[in-house]
Amino acid sequence: MAEKTKEYWRWKEYNWHDENADPKDAETITAGVDVGSVSSQAVVMLDGKLFAFSNMRTGSNSPDSARNAMNWALEGTGLTMDDLHYTVGTGYGRVNVPFADRAITEIACHARGGNTMYGSTVRTILDMGGQDCKAIRCDERGKVTNFLMNDKCAAGTGRGMEVFADLLSVPIEEVGDLSLDIDEEPPPVSSTCVVFAKSEASSLLREGWSKKRVLAAYCSAMAHRVVTLLERVGVEKDFAITGGIAKNSGVITRLEKELNLKALKSNYDTQIAGALGAALFGKALVEKQRKKSAV
Amino acid sequence: MKANYGYLDGSGEYFITIDTDLCIECAPHSCVAACPANLFEIIVDDYDDEVAAIKEEQRKKIKYACGPCKPVTDRPMLPCIAACTPGAVSHSW
């Protein structure tokens, strides 16, 4: 019996650090760990500047996932966890980060991270995460003014996209571009539920739809789903998208079309927004502590 | 900050919105005692302010938890909204 070994949903895990920066010169070293439902990220900052990060899948154990992500971010930097002045945990598993000094919600962290990644003009952030979706409004300092989160259903989330990548045997990184390679936009599949959408997609494939067309129908459904969320909090310019789905051109292009608004681009990895925001909170909290002890 | 607790699913949108900027100044936090389903709690939010919130474990079932306060006919003002003197609480459905 042939065994199915290829996992099309599996995205690449990676780490990075700035080789030109020297941690010894830094006055404040802070870290943020975002333990999400699907992926975990760790970010290390030197005086508020991005120094290192890692992005990996979350395992079945949140403390281990947090530890693994942090160790991988620190790998090759010459730093250890003992060198970190303050660590903030965020995401679903934020209360299970054993080495964190404080836990802060991912909503506040994404707003803060988004403010740094996209600039202070950002007023609306859409975080398309692994198993939930958040629409966040924020002010010029990255403070949340309005938020809404939907985690009742996987439709409109990264996990839903992984299900489709596997169903259609298309590597997840290629889904977006393939979904745009069509002559005519098909009607969207069900946006209410991933399970329904998957059954509908199987029927469409049997009817003779190409993989690209089915992907286009799903990306379109996903975009439509999150537009409902965004409309509830109200979309104000500038608009930015964080999370893994921000890397999916098929969803983003359709979302921009529905909103009639272009999303800002950033040189930062969109998946580290939460952890970046957490590390920035860490810096502010260290400074607050230092001010207090100086009085 | 307007905090929307709840969800949207195939049957509709179910959100309780709490305007925490109005909450900060409210000392009695009457919403907590007023809710017969015990949905409200007082938390210290990410910005270190003491505000009302919907309990985490209740957020995905508010459609049902709030059901008894929302009869189809002769609906009185919801107890949480009536108790909230700063006017910080609202429901989407």
Coordinates of C-alpha atoms in Angstrom, one line a residue:
Chain A
M1 CA 0.0 0.0 0.0
A2 CA 1.4 3.4 -1.0
E3 CA 1.7 5.8 1.9
K4 CA 0.8 9.5 1.5
T5 CA 3.9 11.3 2.8
K6 CA 3.7 14.8 1.2
E7 CA 2.2 17.4 3.5
Y8 CA 1.1 20.3 1.3
W9 CA 0.0 22.4 4.2
R10 CA 3.4 22.4 5.8
W11 CA 4.9 25.8 5.5
K12 CA 8.6 26.5 6.0
E13 CA 9.9 27.3 9.5
Y14 CA 12.8 29.7 9.8
N15 CA 14.9 31.9 12.0
W16 CA 16.9 35.1 11.4
H17 CA 19.3 37.4 13.2
D18 CA 21.0 40.7 12.4
E19 CA 24.7 39.8 12.0
N20 CA 25.6 43.5 12.0
A21 CA 24.2 44.3 15.4
D22 CA 26.1 43.6 18.6
P23 CA 24.0 42.8 21.6
K24 CA 26.8 44.0 23.9
D25 CA 26.1 47.6 22.8
A26 CA 22.4 47.3 23.8
E27 CA 21.1 48.9 27.0
T28 CA 17.8 47.0 26.9
I29 CA 17.3 43.5 25.5
T30 CA 13.6 42.5 25.4
A31 CA 11.8 39.6 23.9
G32 CA 8.3 38.7 22.8
V33 CA 6.9 35.2 22.3
D34 CA 3.7 34.7 20.4
V35 CA 2.3 31.2 21.0
G36 CA -0.5 30.9 18.5
S37 CA -2.8 28.0 17.8
V38 CA -0.9 27.0 14.6
S39 CA 2.5 28.9 14.8
S40 CA 4.8 30.3 17.4
Q41 CA 7.1 33.2 17.0
A42 CA 9.9 34.6 19.2
V43 CA 11.3 38.1 18.6
V44 CA 14.4 39.6 20.3
M45 CA 14.9 43.4 20.2
L46 CA 17.9 45.5 21.1
D47 CA 16.9 48.9 22.4
G48 CA 13.6 48.5 20.5
K49 CA 15.3 47.4 17.2
L50 CA 14.6 44.0 15.7
F51 CA 17.6 41.8 16.3
A52 CA 16.4 38.2 15.9
F53 CA 13.3 36.1 15.4
S54 CA 12.1 32.6 14.7
N55 CA 8.9 31.3 13.3
M56 CA 7.8 27.6 13.8
R57 CA 4.8 25.4 14.2
T58 CA 3.2 25.2 17.6
G59 CA 3.4 21.8 19.1
S60 CA 0.9 20.1 21.5
N61 CA 2.6 21.7 24.5
S62 CA 2.6 25.5 24.8
P63 CA 5.5 25.9 27.3
D64 CA 7.7 23.7 25.0
S65 CA 6.6 25.6 21.9
A66 CA 7.5 28.9 23.6
R67 CA 10.9 27.6 24.8
N68 CA 11.7 26.1 21.3
A69 CA 10.8 29.3 19.5
M70 CA 12.9 31.4 21.9
N71 CA 15.9 29.1 21.8
W72 CA 15.8 29.1 18.0
A73 CA 15.6 32.9 17.8
L74 CA 18.6 33.1 20.1
E75 CA 20.6 30.5 18.2
G76 CA 23.9 31.9 16.9
T77 CA 23.3 35.3 18.5
G78 CA 25.6 34.8 21.5
L79 CA 22.6 35.5 23.8
T80 CA 20.9 33.2 26.2
M81 CA 17.5 33.6 27.9
D82 CA 19.3 35.0 31.0
D83 CA 20.4 38.0 29.0
L84 CA 16.8 39.1 28.3
H85 CA 15.8 42.0 30.5
Y86 CA 12.0 41.5 30.0
T87 CA 10.0 38.9 28.1
V88 CA 6.3 39.2 27.2
G89 CA 4.1 36.3 26.3
T90 CA 1.2 36.7 23.9
G91 CA -1.1 34.6 21.7
Y92 CA -3.4 31.7 22.7
G93 CA -0.7 30.2 24.8
R94 CA 0.4 33.4 26.5
V95 CA -0.3 32.3 30.0
N96 CA 1.8 29.2 29.4
V97 CA 5.1 30.9 28.7
P98 CA 7.1 29.9 31.8
F99 CA 9.9 32.4 31.3
A100 CA 7.6 35.4 30.5
D101 CA 7.5 38.3 32.9
R102 CA 4.0 39.3 31.8
A103 CA 1.3 38.1 29.5
I104 CA -0.5 40.6 27.1
T105 CA -3.3 39.8 24.7
E106 CA -2.4 39.4 21.0
I107 CA -4.8 42.1 20.1
A108 CA -2.8 44.8 21.9
C109 CA 0.5 43.2 20.7
H110 CA -0.6 43.2 17.0
A111 CA -1.7 46.8 17.2
R112 CA 1.7 47.8 18.7
G113 CA 3.6 45.5 16.3
G114 CA 1.6 46.8 13.3
N115 CA 2.3 50.4 14.3
T116 CA 6.1 49.6 14.1
M117 CA 5.9 47.5 11.0
Y118 CA 3.7 49.7 8.9
G119 CA 4.2 53.1 10.5
S120 CA 2.1 55.3 12.8
T121 CA -0.4 56.1 10.0
V122 CA -2.0 52.7 10.4
R123 CA -5.5 52.8 11.8
T124 CA -6.9 49.4 10.8
I125 CA -5.1 46.1 11.2
L126 CA -6.4 42.8 10.1
D127 CA -4.7 39.9 11.7
M128 CA -5.4 36.7 9.8
G129 CA -4.1 34.0 12.2
G130 CA -4.0 30.3 12.2
Q131 CA -7.3 29.7 13.9
D132 CA -8.8 33.1 14.3
C133 CA -9.2 36.4 12.7
K134 CA -9.0 39.8 14.4
A135 CA -10.0 43.2 13.1
I136 CA -8.2 45.9 15.1
R137 CA -8.5 49.7 15.1
C138 CA -5.7 51.6 16.7
D139 CA -4.5 55.2 17.2
E140 CA -1.2 56.7 16.1
R141 CA 0.6 55.2 19.1
G142 CA -0.5 51.7 18.3
K143 CA -3.1 51.6 21.1
V144 CA -6.2 49.6 20.4
T145 CA -9.4 51.7 20.1
N146 CA -11.7 49.0 18.8
F147 CA -11.3 45.3 18.2
L148 CA -13.2 42.3 17.2
M149 CA -12.1 38.7 17.1
N150 CA -13.7 35.7 15.5
D151 CA -12.4 32.3 16.6
K152 CA -15.7 30.4 16.5
C153 CA -14.9 28.9 13.1
A154 CA -11.8 28.1 11.0
A155 CA -13.3 29.8 7.8
G156 CA -11.2 32.8 7.1
T157 CA -8.1 31.5 8.9
G158 CA -4.8 30.0 8.1
R159 CA -5.9 26.5 9.2
G160 CA -8.7 26.7 6.6
M161 CA -6.2 27.4 3.9
E162 CA -4.0 24.5 5.1
V163 CA -7.0 22.2 4.7
F164 CA -7.5 23.4 1.1
A165 CA -3.8 23.1 0.2
D166 CA -3.9 19.5 1.4
L167 CA -7.2 18.7 -0.4
L168 CA -5.9 20.0 -3.7
S169 CA -2.3 18.8 -3.3
V170 CA -0.9 22.3 -3.8
P171 CA 2.0 23.5 -1.6
I172 CA 0.6 26.2 0.7
E173 CA 3.1 28.9 -0.5
E174 CA 1.8 28.5 -4.1
V175 CA -1.9 28.7 -3.3
G176 CA -2.2 32.5 -3.7
D177 CA -0.5 32.9 -7.0
L178 CA -2.2 29.9 -8.5
S179 CA -5.6 31.2 -7.5
L180 CA -5.0 34.3 -9.4
D181 CA -4.0 32.4 -12.6
I182 CA -7.6 32.1 -13.9
D183 CA -9.5 33.6 -16.8
E184 CA -12.7 34.5 -14.9
E185 CA -13.4 34.8 -11.2
P186 CA -15.6 31.9 -10.1
P187 CA -18.4 32.4 -7.5
P188 CA -17.1 31.8 -3.9
V189 CA -17.6 28.6 -2.1
S190 CA -19.3 28.5 1.3
S191 CA -17.7 31.0 3.7
T192 CA -19.7 29.8 6.7
C193 CA -17.6 26.7 7.6
V194 CA -14.4 25.1 6.4
V195 CA -16.0 21.6 6.5
F196 CA -18.8 22.7 4.2
A197 CA -16.4 24.6 2.0
K198 CA -14.2 21.4 1.7
S199 CA -17.2 19.3 0.7
E200 CA -18.3 21.9 -1.8
A201 CA -14.8 22.0 -3.2
S202 CA -14.7 18.2 -3.6
S203 CA -18.0 18.4 -5.5
L204 CA -16.6 21.1 -7.8
L205 CA -13.5 19.0 -8.6
R206 CA -15.8 16.1 -9.5
E207 CA -17.7 18.4 -11.8
G208 CA -14.5 19.2 -13.6
W209 CA -13.3 22.5 -12.1
S210 CA -9.6 23.0 -12.2
K211 CA -7.6 23.2 -9.0
K212 CA -6.8 26.9 -9.8
R213 CA -10.5 27.7 -10.1
V214 CA -11.4 25.9 -6.8
L215 CA -8.6 27.8 -5.1
A216 CA -9.9 31.1 -6.5
A217 CA -13.3 30.2 -5.2
Y218 CA -11.9 29.5 -1.7
C219 CA -9.7 32.6 -1.6
S220 CA -12.6 34.7 -2.6
A221 CA -14.8 33.1 0.1
M222 CA -12.1 33.8 2.7
A223 CA -11.8 37.5 1.6
H224 CA -15.5 37.9 1.8
R225 CA -15.7 36.4 5.2
V226 CA -13.1 38.7 6.8
V227 CA -14.7 41.8 5.1
T228 CA -17.7 41.2 7.3
L229 CA -15.5 41.3 10.4
L230 CA -13.8 44.5 9.2
E231 CA -17.0 46.2 8.4
R232 CA -18.2 45.7 11.9
V233 CA -15.3 47.7 13.4
G234 CA -15.1 50.0 10.4
V235 CA -12.2 50.3 8.0
E236 CA -10.2 53.5 8.2
K237 CA -7.1 54.2 6.2
D238 CA -4.2 53.2 6.5
F239 CA -5.0 49.6 6.4
A240 CA -2.5 46.7 7.0
I241 CA -2.7 42.9 7.3
T242 CA -0.6 40.8 9.6
G243 CA -0.4 37.0 10.1
G244 CA 0.4 34.2 7.7
I245 CA -2.5 34.8 5.3
A246 CA -0.9 38.2 4.6
K247 CA 1.5 36.2 2.5
N248 CA -1.3 34.8 0.3
S249 CA -1.6 37.1 -2.7
G250 CA -4.9 35.4 -3.8
V251 CA -6.7 36.4 -0.6
I252 CA -5.1 39.8 -0.3
T253 CA -5.8 40.8 -3.9
R254 CA -9.5 39.8 -3.5
L255 CA -9.7 41.5 -0.1
E256 CA -8.3 44.7 -1.4
K257 CA -10.8 44.6 -4.3
E258 CA -13.8 44.1 -2.0
L259 CA -12.7 46.9 0.3
N260 CA -11.6 49.1 -2.6
L261 CA -8.5 49.8 -0.5
K262 CA -4.8 48.9 -0.8
A263 CA -3.1 47.2 2.1
L264 CA 0.2 48.7 3.2
K265 CA 3.4 46.7 2.5
S266 CA 6.2 46.1 5.0
N267 CA 9.8 44.8 5.0
Y268 CA 9.0 42.9 8.2
D269 CA 7.7 39.3 8.2
T270 CA 4.0 39.7 8.7
Q271 CA 3.9 36.6 10.9
I272 CA 6.0 38.2 13.7
A273 CA 3.7 41.2 14.3
G274 CA 2.4 39.8 17.6
A275 CA 5.8 38.8 19.0
L276 CA 7.3 42.1 17.8
G277 CA 4.5 44.0 19.6
A278 CA 5.1 41.9 22.7
A279 CA 8.8 42.8 22.7
L280 CA 8.0 46.5 22.3
F281 CA 5.6 46.2 25.3
G282 CA 8.5 44.6 27.2
K283 CA 10.8 47.6 26.4
A284 CA 8.2 50.0 27.7
L285 CA 7.7 48.0 30.8
V286 CA 11.5 47.8 31.5
E287 CA 11.7 51.5 31.1
K288 CA 8.8 52.1 33.4
Q289 CA 10.4 49.8 36.1
R290 CA 13.7 51.7 35.8
K291 CA 12.0 55.0 36.1
K292 CA 10.2 53.8 39.2
S293 CA 13.4 52.5 40.9
A294 CA 15.3 55.7 40.1
V295 CA 12.7 57.8 42.1
Chain B
M1 CA -11.4 51.1 23.6
K2 CA -14.4 49.4 22.2
A3 CA -14.0 45.7 23.1
N4 CA -16.3 43.4 21.1
Y5 CA -16.8 40.0 22.8
G6 CA -18.6 37.3 21.0
Y7 CA -18.5 35.8 17.5
L8 CA -20.2 35.6 14.2
D9 CA -21.3 32.3 12.7
G10 CA -23.7 31.0 10.1
S11 CA -26.7 32.1 12.1
G12 CA -25.7 35.7 12.8
E13 CA -23.5 38.2 14.7
Y14 CA -23.4 38.0 18.5
F15 CA -21.3 40.6 20.1
I16 CA -21.4 42.4 23.4
T17 CA -19.5 45.7 23.1
I18 CA -17.9 47.3 26.1
D19 CA -16.6 50.8 25.7
T20 CA -13.7 50.6 28.2
D21 CA -13.0 54.3 28.1
L22 CA -16.3 54.8 29.8
C23 CA -15.7 51.9 32.2
I24 CA -12.5 53.2 33.7
E25 CA -14.3 55.9 35.7
C26 CA -17.1 53.6 36.9
A27 CA -16.6 52.6 40.5
P28 CA -19.6 50.4 41.3
H29 CA -19.2 48.2 38.2
S30 CA -22.9 47.3 38.5
C31 CA -22.9 45.2 35.3
V32 CA -21.2 42.3 37.2
A33 CA -24.0 41.9 39.7
A34 CA -26.8 42.7 37.3
C35 CA -26.1 39.9 34.7
P36 CA -28.2 36.9 35.7
A37 CA -25.9 34.7 33.5
N38 CA -22.8 35.9 35.3
L39 CA -21.1 36.9 32.1
F40 CA -19.2 40.0 33.3
E41 CA -16.0 40.3 35.3
I42 CA -13.6 43.1 36.1
I43 CA -10.2 42.7 34.7
V44 CA -7.0 44.8 34.5
D45 CA -6.5 45.2 30.8
D46 CA -3.3 45.4 28.7
Y47 CA -3.0 49.1 29.5
D48 CA -3.3 48.6 33.2
D49 CA -6.9 50.0 33.5
E50 CA -9.6 48.3 35.6
V51 CA -12.4 47.6 33.2
A52 CA -15.4 45.2 32.6
A53 CA -15.0 42.3 30.3
I54 CA -17.0 39.2 29.3
K55 CA -15.5 36.1 30.9
E56 CA -13.3 34.1 28.5
E57 CA -15.2 30.8 28.8
Q58 CA -18.5 32.6 28.0
R59 CA -17.4 34.4 24.9
K60 CA -18.3 31.6 22.4
K61 CA -21.8 31.0 23.8
I62 CA -23.2 34.4 24.5
K63 CA -26.1 33.9 22.1
Y64 CA -27.4 31.2 24.4
A65 CA -26.3 32.7 27.7
C66 CA -28.1 36.0 26.9
G67 CA -31.1 34.2 25.5
P68 CA -33.3 34.3 28.7
C69 CA -32.9 38.1 28.9
K70 CA -34.1 38.5 25.3
P71 CA -37.6 37.2 24.9
V72 CA -39.2 37.6 21.5
T73 CA -42.0 39.9 22.7
D74 CA -42.2 42.5 25.5
R75 CA -38.5 42.7 25.8
P76 CA -37.5 45.0 28.7
M77 CA -34.2 46.8 28.8
L78 CA -31.4 44.3 29.2
P79 CA -30.2 44.2 32.9
C80 CA -26.6 44.8 31.9
I81 CA -27.4 47.8 29.9
A82 CA -29.8 49.1 32.5
A83 CA -27.2 48.7 35.3
C84 CA -24.4 50.3 33.3
T85 CA -24.6 54.0 34.4
P86 CA -21.8 55.2 32.0
G87 CA -23.6 53.6 29.1
A88 CA -20.6 51.5 28.1
V89 CA -22.5 48.2 27.3
S90 CA -24.3 47.4 24.1
H91 CA -25.5 44.3 22.3
S92 CA -25.3 43.6 18.5
W93 CA -28.4 41.5 18.4

